[in-house]
PDB file of C-alpha atoms in Angstrom:
ATOM      1  CA  GLY A 290      11.628  -2.761   2.929  1.00 68.00           C
ATOM      2  CA  ALA A 291       8.052  -1.291   2.899  1.00 78.00           C
ATOM      3  CA  VAL A 292       6.264  -3.816   0.679  1.00 88.00           C
ATOM      4  CA  VAL A 293       2.214  -3.546  -0.636  1.00 93.00           C
ATOM      5  CA  SER A 294       0.340  -5.814  -2.014  1.00 94.00           C
ATOM      6  CA  GLN A 295      -2.381  -5.961  -4.313  1.00 95.00           C
ATOM      7  CA  HIS A 296      -4.681  -8.641  -5.673  1.00 95.00           C
ATOM      8  CA  PRO A 297      -6.146  -9.682  -7.465  1.00 96.00           C
ATOM      9  CA  SER A 298      -3.073  -9.605 -10.068  1.00 94.00           C
ATOM     10  CA  ARG A 299      -5.491 -10.311 -12.993  1.00 94.00           C
ATOM     11  CA  VAL A 300      -9.568  -9.889 -13.579  1.00 95.00           C
ATOM     12  CA  ILE A 301     -10.871 -11.251 -16.502  1.00 94.00           C
ATOM     13  CA  CYS A 302     -14.594 -10.682 -16.813  1.00 93.00           C
ATOM     14  CA  LYS A 303     -18.216  -9.717 -18.646  1.00 94.00           C
ATOM     15  CA  SER A 304     -19.321  -6.671 -19.130  1.00 95.00           C
ATOM     16  CA  GLY A 305     -21.552  -5.278 -15.706  1.00 95.00           C
ATOM     17  CA  THR A 306     -19.893  -7.132 -13.450  1.00 94.00           C
ATOM     18  CA  SER A 307     -18.615  -5.424 -10.497  1.00 96.00           C
ATOM     19  CA  VAL A 308     -14.430  -5.948  -9.475  1.00 96.00           C
ATOM     20  CA  LYS A 309     -13.283  -5.554  -6.111  1.00 97.00           C
ATOM     21  CA  ILE A 310      -9.692  -5.308  -5.769  1.00 97.00           C
ATOM     22  CA  GLU A 311      -7.430  -5.009  -2.422  1.00 97.00           C
ATOM     23  CA  CYS A 312      -4.095  -3.044  -1.567  1.00 96.00           C
ATOM     24  CA  ARG A 313      -2.384  -4.003   1.648  1.00 95.00           C
ATOM     25  CA  SER A 314       0.725  -2.399   3.232  1.00 92.00           C
ATOM     26  CA  LEU A 315       2.656  -5.552   4.920  1.00 92.00           C
ATOM     27  CA  ASP A 316       4.884  -4.313   7.262  1.00 88.00           C
ATOM     28  CA  PHE A 317       3.972  -0.393   7.660  1.00 88.00           C
ATOM     29  CA  GLN A 318       0.861   1.494   8.445  1.00 88.00           C
ATOM     30  CA  ALA A 319      -0.987   3.696   6.141  1.00 86.00           C
ATOM     31  CA  THR A 320      -2.898   6.587   6.545  1.00 82.00           C
ATOM     32  CA  THR A 321      -2.777   7.558   2.809  1.00 86.00           C
ATOM     33  CA  MET A 322      -2.809   4.937  -0.076  1.00 91.00           C
ATOM     34  CA  PHE A 323      -3.164   5.692  -4.068  1.00 92.00           C
ATOM     35  CA  TRP A 324      -4.889   4.375  -6.658  1.00 95.00           C
ATOM     36  CA  TYR A 325      -3.993   4.870 -10.419  1.00 94.00           C
ATOM     37  CA  ARG A 326      -4.393   4.134 -13.590  1.00 94.00           C
ATOM     38  CA  GLN A 327      -2.407   3.227 -16.591  1.00 91.00           C
ATOM     39  CA  PHE A 328      -2.809   2.813 -20.295  1.00 88.00           C
ATOM     40  CA  PRO A 329      -0.322   1.072 -22.537  1.00 84.00           C
ATOM     41  CA  LYS A 330       2.767   2.885 -22.876  1.00 80.00           C
ATOM     42  CA  GLN A 331       1.272   6.064 -20.739  1.00 84.00           C
ATOM     43  CA  SER A 332       2.234   7.003 -17.886  1.00 85.00           C
ATOM     44  CA  LEU A 333       0.539   6.743 -14.235  1.00 88.00           C
ATOM     45  CA  MET A 334      -2.457   8.666 -13.950  1.00 90.00           C
ATOM     46  CA  LEU A 335      -3.366   9.252  -9.988  1.00 90.00           C
ATOM     47  CA  MET A 336      -7.535   8.509 -10.016  1.00 93.00           C
ATOM     48  CA  ALA A 337      -8.175   9.098  -6.211  1.00 93.00           C
ATOM     49  CA  THR A 338      -6.562   9.493  -2.741  1.00 90.00           C
ATOM     50  CA  SER A 339      -7.707   7.142  -0.757  1.00 88.00           C
ATOM     51  CA  ASN A 340      -7.780   8.296   3.356  1.00 83.00           C
ATOM     52  CA  GLU A 341      -7.944   5.731   6.029  1.00 84.00           C
ATOM     53  CA  GLY A 342     -11.293   6.473   8.065  1.00 82.00           C
ATOM     54  CA  SER A 343     -12.579   9.249   5.957  1.00 84.00           C
ATOM     55  CA  LYS A 344     -13.876   9.494   1.765  1.00 87.00           C
ATOM     56  CA  ALA A 345     -11.611   9.799  -0.959  1.00 90.00           C
ATOM     57  CA  THR A 346      -9.967  12.718  -2.821  1.00 90.00           C
ATOM     58  CA  TYR A 347     -11.307  11.735  -6.445  1.00 93.00           C
ATOM     59  CA  GLU A 348      -9.433  13.738  -9.483  1.00 91.00           C
ATOM     60  CA  GLN A 349     -11.446  15.558 -11.855  1.00 90.00           C
ATOM     61  CA  GLY A 350     -13.147  13.457 -14.612  1.00 91.00           C
ATOM     62  CA  VAL A 351     -12.836  10.050 -11.896  1.00 93.00           C
ATOM     63  CA  GLU A 352     -17.258   9.372 -11.518  1.00 93.00           C
ATOM     64  CA  LYS A 353     -16.746   8.619  -8.029  1.00 92.00           C
ATOM     65  CA  ASP A 354     -19.545   6.642  -8.057  1.00 94.00           C
ATOM     66  CA  LYS A 355     -17.951   4.196 -10.549  1.00 95.00           C
ATOM     67  CA  PHE A 356     -15.125   3.563  -8.497  1.00 96.00           C
ATOM     68  CA  LEU A 357     -15.944   3.000  -5.097  1.00 95.00           C
ATOM     69  CA  ILE A 358     -13.114   3.375  -2.186  1.00 94.00           C
ATOM     70  CA  ASN A 359     -12.780   2.027   1.164  1.00 91.00           C
ATOM     71  CA  HIS A 360      -9.718   2.815   3.623  1.00 89.00           C
ATOM     72  CA  ALA A 361     -11.301   1.150   6.608  1.00 82.00           C
ATOM     73  CA  SER A 362      -7.709   0.403   8.004  1.00 88.00           C
ATOM     74  CA  LEU A 363      -4.105   1.413   8.054  1.00 89.00           C
ATOM     75  CA  THR A 364      -3.337  -1.619   6.715  1.00 92.00           C
ATOM     76  CA  LEU A 365      -5.983  -1.765   4.025  1.00 93.00           C
ATOM     77  CA  SER A 366      -8.052   0.152   0.914  1.00 94.00           C
ATOM     78  CA  THR A 367     -10.045  -1.601  -1.563  1.00 95.00           C
ATOM     79  CA  LEU A 368     -10.931  -0.209  -5.496  1.00 96.00           C
ATOM     80  CA  THR A 369     -14.163  -1.479  -6.301  1.00 97.00           C
ATOM     81  CA  VAL A 370     -14.971  -1.014 -10.188  1.00 97.00           C
ATOM     82  CA  THR A 371     -19.139  -0.835 -10.000  1.00 96.00           C
ATOM     83  CA  SER A 372     -21.019  -2.252 -12.804  1.00 95.00           C
ATOM     84  CA  ALA A 373     -17.191  -2.535 -15.372  1.00 95.00           C
ATOM     85  CA  HIS A 374     -17.730  -1.738 -19.029  1.00 94.00           C
ATOM     86  CA  PRO A 375     -14.953  -2.751 -21.368  1.00 94.00           C
ATOM     87  CA  GLU A 376     -13.466   1.236 -21.533  1.00 94.00           C
ATOM     88  CA  ASP A 377     -12.767   0.612 -17.941  1.00 95.00           C
ATOM     89  CA  SER A 378     -10.610  -2.607 -18.720  1.00 95.00           C
ATOM     90  CA  SER A 379      -6.893  -0.578 -17.516  1.00 94.00           C
ATOM     91  CA  PHE A 380      -4.099  -1.785 -15.720  1.00 95.00           C
ATOM     92  CA  TYR A 381      -4.868  -0.211 -11.637  1.00 96.00           C
ATOM     93  CA  ILE A 382      -1.760   0.006  -9.160  1.00 96.00           C
ATOM     94  CA  CYS A 383      -2.089   1.155  -5.784  1.00 95.00           C
ATOM     95  CA  SER A 384       1.070   2.476  -3.830  1.00 93.00           C
ATOM     96  CA  ALA A 385       1.167   3.980  -0.527  1.00 90.00           C
ATOM     97  CA  SER A 386       4.346   5.293   2.073  1.00 80.00           C
ATOM     98  CA  GLU A 387       5.044   4.827   5.652  1.00 76.00           C
ATOM     99  CA  ASN A 388       2.951   8.000   7.598  1.00 65.00           C
ATOM    100  CA  THR A 389       5.733  10.735   8.061  1.00 59.00           C
ATOM    101  CA  GLY A 390       4.122  13.223   6.638  1.00 57.00           C
ATOM    102  CA  GLY A 391       5.573  12.399   3.155  1.00 58.00           C
ATOM    103  CA  GLY A 392       9.334  12.000   3.846  1.00 67.00           C
ATOM    104  CA  GLN A 393       9.193   8.549   2.392  1.00 75.00           C
ATOM    105  CA  PRO A 394       9.394   7.226  -1.037  1.00 84.00           C
ATOM    106  CA  GLN A 395       5.951   5.524  -1.931  1.00 86.00           C
ATOM    107  CA  HIS A 396       5.962   1.892  -2.689  1.00 90.00           C
ATOM    108  CA  PHE A 397       3.389   0.324  -5.274  1.00 93.00           C
ATOM    109  CA  GLY A 398       1.588  -2.588  -5.417  1.00 94.00           C
ATOM    110  CA  ASP A 399       2.061  -5.043  -8.168  1.00 92.00           C
ATOM    111  CA  GLY A 400      -0.968  -3.599  -9.997  1.00 94.00           C
ATOM    112  CA  THR A 401      -4.015  -5.508 -11.057  1.00 96.00           C
ATOM    113  CA  ARG A 402      -4.908  -5.792 -14.974  1.00 95.00           C
ATOM    114  CA  LEU A 403      -8.542  -5.609 -15.338  1.00 95.00           C
ATOM    115  CA  SER A 404     -10.076  -7.009 -19.068  1.00 95.00           C
ATOM    116  CA  ILE A 405     -13.755  -6.379 -19.322  1.00 94.00           C
ATOM    117  CA  LEU A 406     -15.350  -8.493 -21.981  1.00 92.00           C
TER     118      LEU A 406
ATOM    119  CA  GLU B  13      -0.344  23.045 -12.799  1.00 78.00           C
ATOM    120  CA  ASP B  14       3.063  20.877 -11.652  1.00 82.00           C
ATOM    121  CA  LYS B  15       4.925  19.423 -14.571  1.00 90.00           C
ATOM    122  CA  VAL B  16       7.744  16.684 -14.609  1.00 94.00           C
ATOM    123  CA  VAL B  17       8.859  16.744 -18.050  1.00 96.00           C
ATOM    124  CA  GLN B  18      11.178  13.146 -18.651  1.00 97.00           C
ATOM    125  CA  SER B  19      13.452  12.945 -22.016  1.00 96.00           C
ATOM    126  CA  PRO B  20      14.191  11.694 -24.272  1.00 96.00           C
ATOM    127  CA  LEU B  21      10.580   9.873 -24.649  1.00 95.00           C
ATOM    128  CA  SER B  22      12.761   6.668 -25.817  1.00 96.00           C
ATOM    129  CA  LEU B  23      16.153   5.451 -25.813  1.00 96.00           C
ATOM    130  CA  VAL B  24      17.918   2.423 -27.197  1.00 97.00           C
ATOM    131  CA  VAL B  25      21.512   1.167 -26.850  1.00 97.00           C
ATOM    132  CA  HIS B  26      23.573  -1.518 -27.272  1.00 97.00           C
ATOM    133  CA  GLU B  27      24.643  -3.686 -23.688  1.00 97.00           C
ATOM    134  CA  GLY B  28      28.136  -1.786 -21.948  1.00 97.00           C
ATOM    135  CA  ASP B  29      26.508   1.927 -23.104  1.00 97.00           C
ATOM    136  CA  THR B  30      26.197   4.087 -20.415  1.00 97.00           C
ATOM    137  CA  VAL B  31      23.067   6.239 -20.466  1.00 97.00           C
ATOM    138  CA  THR B  32      21.714   9.039 -19.128  1.00 97.00           C
ATOM    139  CA  LEU B  33      18.041   9.627 -18.438  1.00 98.00           C
ATOM    140  CA  ASN B  34      16.741  13.520 -17.876  1.00 97.00           C
ATOM    141  CA  CYS B  35      14.248  14.516 -15.756  1.00 97.00           C
ATOM    142  CA  SER B  36      12.757  18.429 -15.332  1.00 97.00           C
ATOM    143  CA  TYR B  37      10.348  20.061 -13.472  1.00 95.00           C
ATOM    144  CA  GLU B  38       8.354  22.722 -12.320  1.00 93.00           C
ATOM    145  CA  VAL B  39       6.147  22.269  -9.054  1.00 86.00           C
ATOM    146  CA  THR B  40       4.345  25.180  -7.047  1.00 82.00           C
ATOM    147  CA  ASN B  41       6.141  23.449  -3.388  1.00 83.00           C
ATOM    148  CA  PHE B  42       8.739  20.771  -4.064  1.00 88.00           C
ATOM    149  CA  ARG B  43      10.021  18.321  -1.720  1.00 87.00           C
ATOM    150  CA  SER B  44      11.503  15.528  -3.031  1.00 90.00           C
ATOM    151  CA  LEU B  45      11.846  13.750  -6.606  1.00 94.00           C
ATOM    152  CA  LEU B  46      11.653   9.437  -6.966  1.00 94.00           C
ATOM    153  CA  TRP B  47      12.640   8.098  -9.629  1.00 96.00           C
ATOM    154  CA  TYR B  48      10.894   4.126 -10.435  1.00 96.00           C
ATOM    155  CA  LYS B  49      11.730   1.569 -13.034  1.00 96.00           C
ATOM    156  CA  GLN B  50       8.830  -0.015 -14.345  1.00 94.00           C
ATOM    157  CA  GLU B  51       8.733  -3.653 -16.344  1.00 91.00           C
ATOM    158  CA  LYS B  52       6.033  -5.301 -17.109  1.00 82.00           C
ATOM    159  CA  LYS B  53       4.345  -4.792 -13.802  1.00 83.00           C
ATOM    160  CA  ALA B  54       4.058  -1.845 -11.166  1.00 84.00           C
ATOM    161  CA  PRO B  55       6.992   0.630 -10.734  1.00 90.00           C
ATOM    162  CA  THR B  56       9.636  -0.334  -8.250  1.00 92.00           C
ATOM    163  CA  PHE B  57      11.522   2.533  -6.284  1.00 92.00           C
ATOM    164  CA  LEU B  58      14.633   3.393  -7.358  1.00 95.00           C
ATOM    165  CA  PHE B  59      15.775   6.617  -5.261  1.00 95.00           C
ATOM    166  CA  MET B  60      14.706   9.286  -3.402  1.00 93.00           C
ATOM    167  CA  LEU B  61      16.269  12.825  -3.525  1.00 94.00           C
ATOM    168  CA  THR B  62      15.568  15.927  -1.432  1.00 91.00           C
ATOM    169  CA  SER B  63      18.897  17.965  -1.670  1.00 91.00           C
ATOM    170  CA  SER B  64      21.048  19.189  -4.517  1.00 92.00           C
ATOM    171  CA  GLY B  65      24.403  17.765  -5.587  1.00 91.00           C
ATOM    172  CA  ILE B  66      23.949  14.646  -3.232  1.00 91.00           C
ATOM    173  CA  GLU B  67      24.754  11.752  -5.780  1.00 93.00           C
ATOM    174  CA  LYS B  68      22.712   8.560  -4.568  1.00 94.00           C
ATOM    175  CA  LYS B  69      23.982   5.039  -6.414  1.00 96.00           C
ATOM    176  CA  SER B  70      23.344   1.729  -6.400  1.00 95.00           C
ATOM    177  CA  GLY B  71      25.318  -0.827  -8.036  1.00 96.00           C
ATOM    178  CA  ARG B  72      25.522   0.779 -11.833  1.00 97.00           C
ATOM    179  CA  LEU B  73      22.649   2.914 -10.892  1.00 98.00           C
ATOM    180  CA  SER B  74      23.305   6.771  -9.658  1.00 97.00           C
ATOM    181  CA  SER B  75      21.097   9.972  -9.516  1.00 97.00           C
ATOM    182  CA  ILE B  76      21.558  13.144  -8.658  1.00 96.00           C
ATOM    183  CA  LEU B  77      19.266  16.038  -8.063  1.00 95.00           C
ATOM    184  CA  ASP B  78      20.038  19.836  -9.016  1.00 94.00           C
ATOM    185  CA  LYS B  79      17.647  22.186  -7.521  1.00 91.00           C
ATOM    186  CA  LYS B  80      18.475  25.291  -8.918  1.00 92.00           C
ATOM    187  CA  GLU B  81      18.036  24.597 -12.079  1.00 92.00           C
ATOM    188  CA  LEU B  82      14.871  22.036 -11.617  1.00 94.00           C
ATOM    189  CA  PHE B  83      16.548  19.184 -12.990  1.00 95.00           C
ATOM    190  CA  SER B  84      17.452  15.671 -12.133  1.00 97.00           C
ATOM    191  CA  ILE B  85      19.650  12.624 -14.009  1.00 97.00           C
ATOM    192  CA  LEU B  86      19.910   8.662 -13.671  1.00 98.00           C
ATOM    193  CA  ASN B  87      22.622   7.461 -14.897  1.00 97.00           C
ATOM    194  CA  ILE B  88      23.059   3.559 -15.841  1.00 98.00           C
ATOM    195  CA  THR B  89      26.146   2.745 -16.590  1.00 97.00           C
ATOM    196  CA  ALA B  90      27.676  -0.376 -18.143  1.00 97.00           C
ATOM    197  CA  THR B  91      23.831  -1.727 -19.119  1.00 98.00           C
ATOM    198  CA  GLN B  92      22.463  -4.874 -19.028  1.00 97.00           C
ATOM    199  CA  THR B  93      19.633  -6.161 -21.455  1.00 97.00           C
ATOM    200  CA  GLY B  94      17.997  -6.511 -17.757  1.00 96.00           C
ATOM    201  CA  ASP B  95      17.596  -2.693 -17.481  1.00 97.00           C
ATOM    202  CA  SER B  96      15.388  -2.543 -20.341  1.00 97.00           C
ATOM    203  CA  ALA B  97      11.991  -0.619 -18.512  1.00 97.00           C
ATOM    204  CA  VAL B  98      10.188   2.511 -18.544  1.00 95.00           C
ATOM    205  CA  TYR B  99      12.365   4.653 -15.714  1.00 97.00           C
ATOM    206  CA  LEU B 100       9.613   7.094 -14.080  1.00 96.00           C
ATOM    207  CA  CYS B 101      10.304  10.012 -12.787  1.00 96.00           C
ATOM    208  CA  ALA B 102       7.912  11.349 -10.024  1.00 94.00           C
ATOM    209  CA  VAL B 103       8.304  14.739  -7.840  1.00 92.00           C
ATOM    210  CA  VAL B 104       6.216  14.732  -4.773  1.00 86.00           C
ATOM    211  CA  PRO B 105       5.483  18.471  -4.260  1.00 78.00           C
ATOM    212  CA  GLY B 106       5.082  19.950  -0.650  1.00 70.00           C
ATOM    213  CA  ALA B 107       5.553  19.232   2.583  1.00 60.00           C
ATOM    214  CA  GLY B 108       2.950  16.576   4.456  1.00 60.00           C
ATOM    215  CA  SER B 109       2.276  15.609   0.635  1.00 63.00           C
ATOM    216  CA  TYR B 110       2.880  11.965  -0.505  1.00 68.00           C
ATOM    217  CA  GLN B 111       0.822  13.125  -3.800  1.00 77.00           C
ATOM    218  CA  LEU B 112       3.534  12.305  -6.740  1.00 85.00           C
ATOM    219  CA  THR B 113       3.095  13.671  -9.602  1.00 88.00           C
ATOM    220  CA  PHE B 114       4.491  12.046 -12.602  1.00 91.00           C
ATOM    221  CA  GLY B 115       6.483  12.084 -15.890  1.00 93.00           C
ATOM    222  CA  LYS B 116       5.542  10.356 -18.983  1.00 92.00           C
ATOM    223  CA  GLY B 117       8.781   7.962 -18.664  1.00 94.00           C
ATOM    224  CA  THR B 118      11.663   6.981 -20.851  1.00 96.00           C
ATOM    225  CA  LYS B 119      11.688   3.861 -22.559  1.00 96.00           C
ATOM    226  CA  LEU B 120      15.090   1.958 -22.421  1.00 98.00           C
ATOM    227  CA  SER B 121      15.965  -0.537 -24.571  1.00 97.00           C
ATOM    228  CA  VAL B 122      18.976  -2.364 -24.221  1.00 98.00           C
ATOM    229  CA  ILE B 123      20.341  -5.127 -26.961  1.00 97.00           C
ATOM    230  CA  PRO B 124      22.562  -7.380 -27.079  1.00 94.00           C
TER     231      PRO B 124
END
């Protein structure tokens, strides 16, 4: 089945640091990948849609200059949390599905737990 | 605005019990409904449903969709402690769209 790999799984760093999270589709190509954020005991909240070769589409309330997304190839999207602060601490998850016009389910990476001290 | 509502929000059962999790939705366009299981990490895919009345099964888990009533259920029979997780329902709203709208999830706790 389709596998999505996300790295790193855990980050602990000081306030003001920028953190880059990678999301890779290992055995399929994904024109579109999604980045989610999940707070404790809450469901996934879509942050942005990452489009290969073009700008990401951000959901309302998500700062595009804070959460930089790059989707340089059909198998890799990166999310960079710039100048992270404690309120950015959360569980970040990416997902992707095969390029079949929405007919395939999204598969999720294992997530990245980000803790900003 | 697209909406996905799951019930109950939490459920505690004993091993061996059968449970039914509910998901209703209101979306402008509908393509498919997905069920995921989330334990400590990211969600893992369970089922994708696109047609009404066709039950999908995987071991002790099964799911069915009613597109007329805008409703889906996820059944788990002979529950085990390893079934304890949050079960998420999500809808893909339209043809050509990959974007998911998630419900808040049902937290299932199976006690020995």
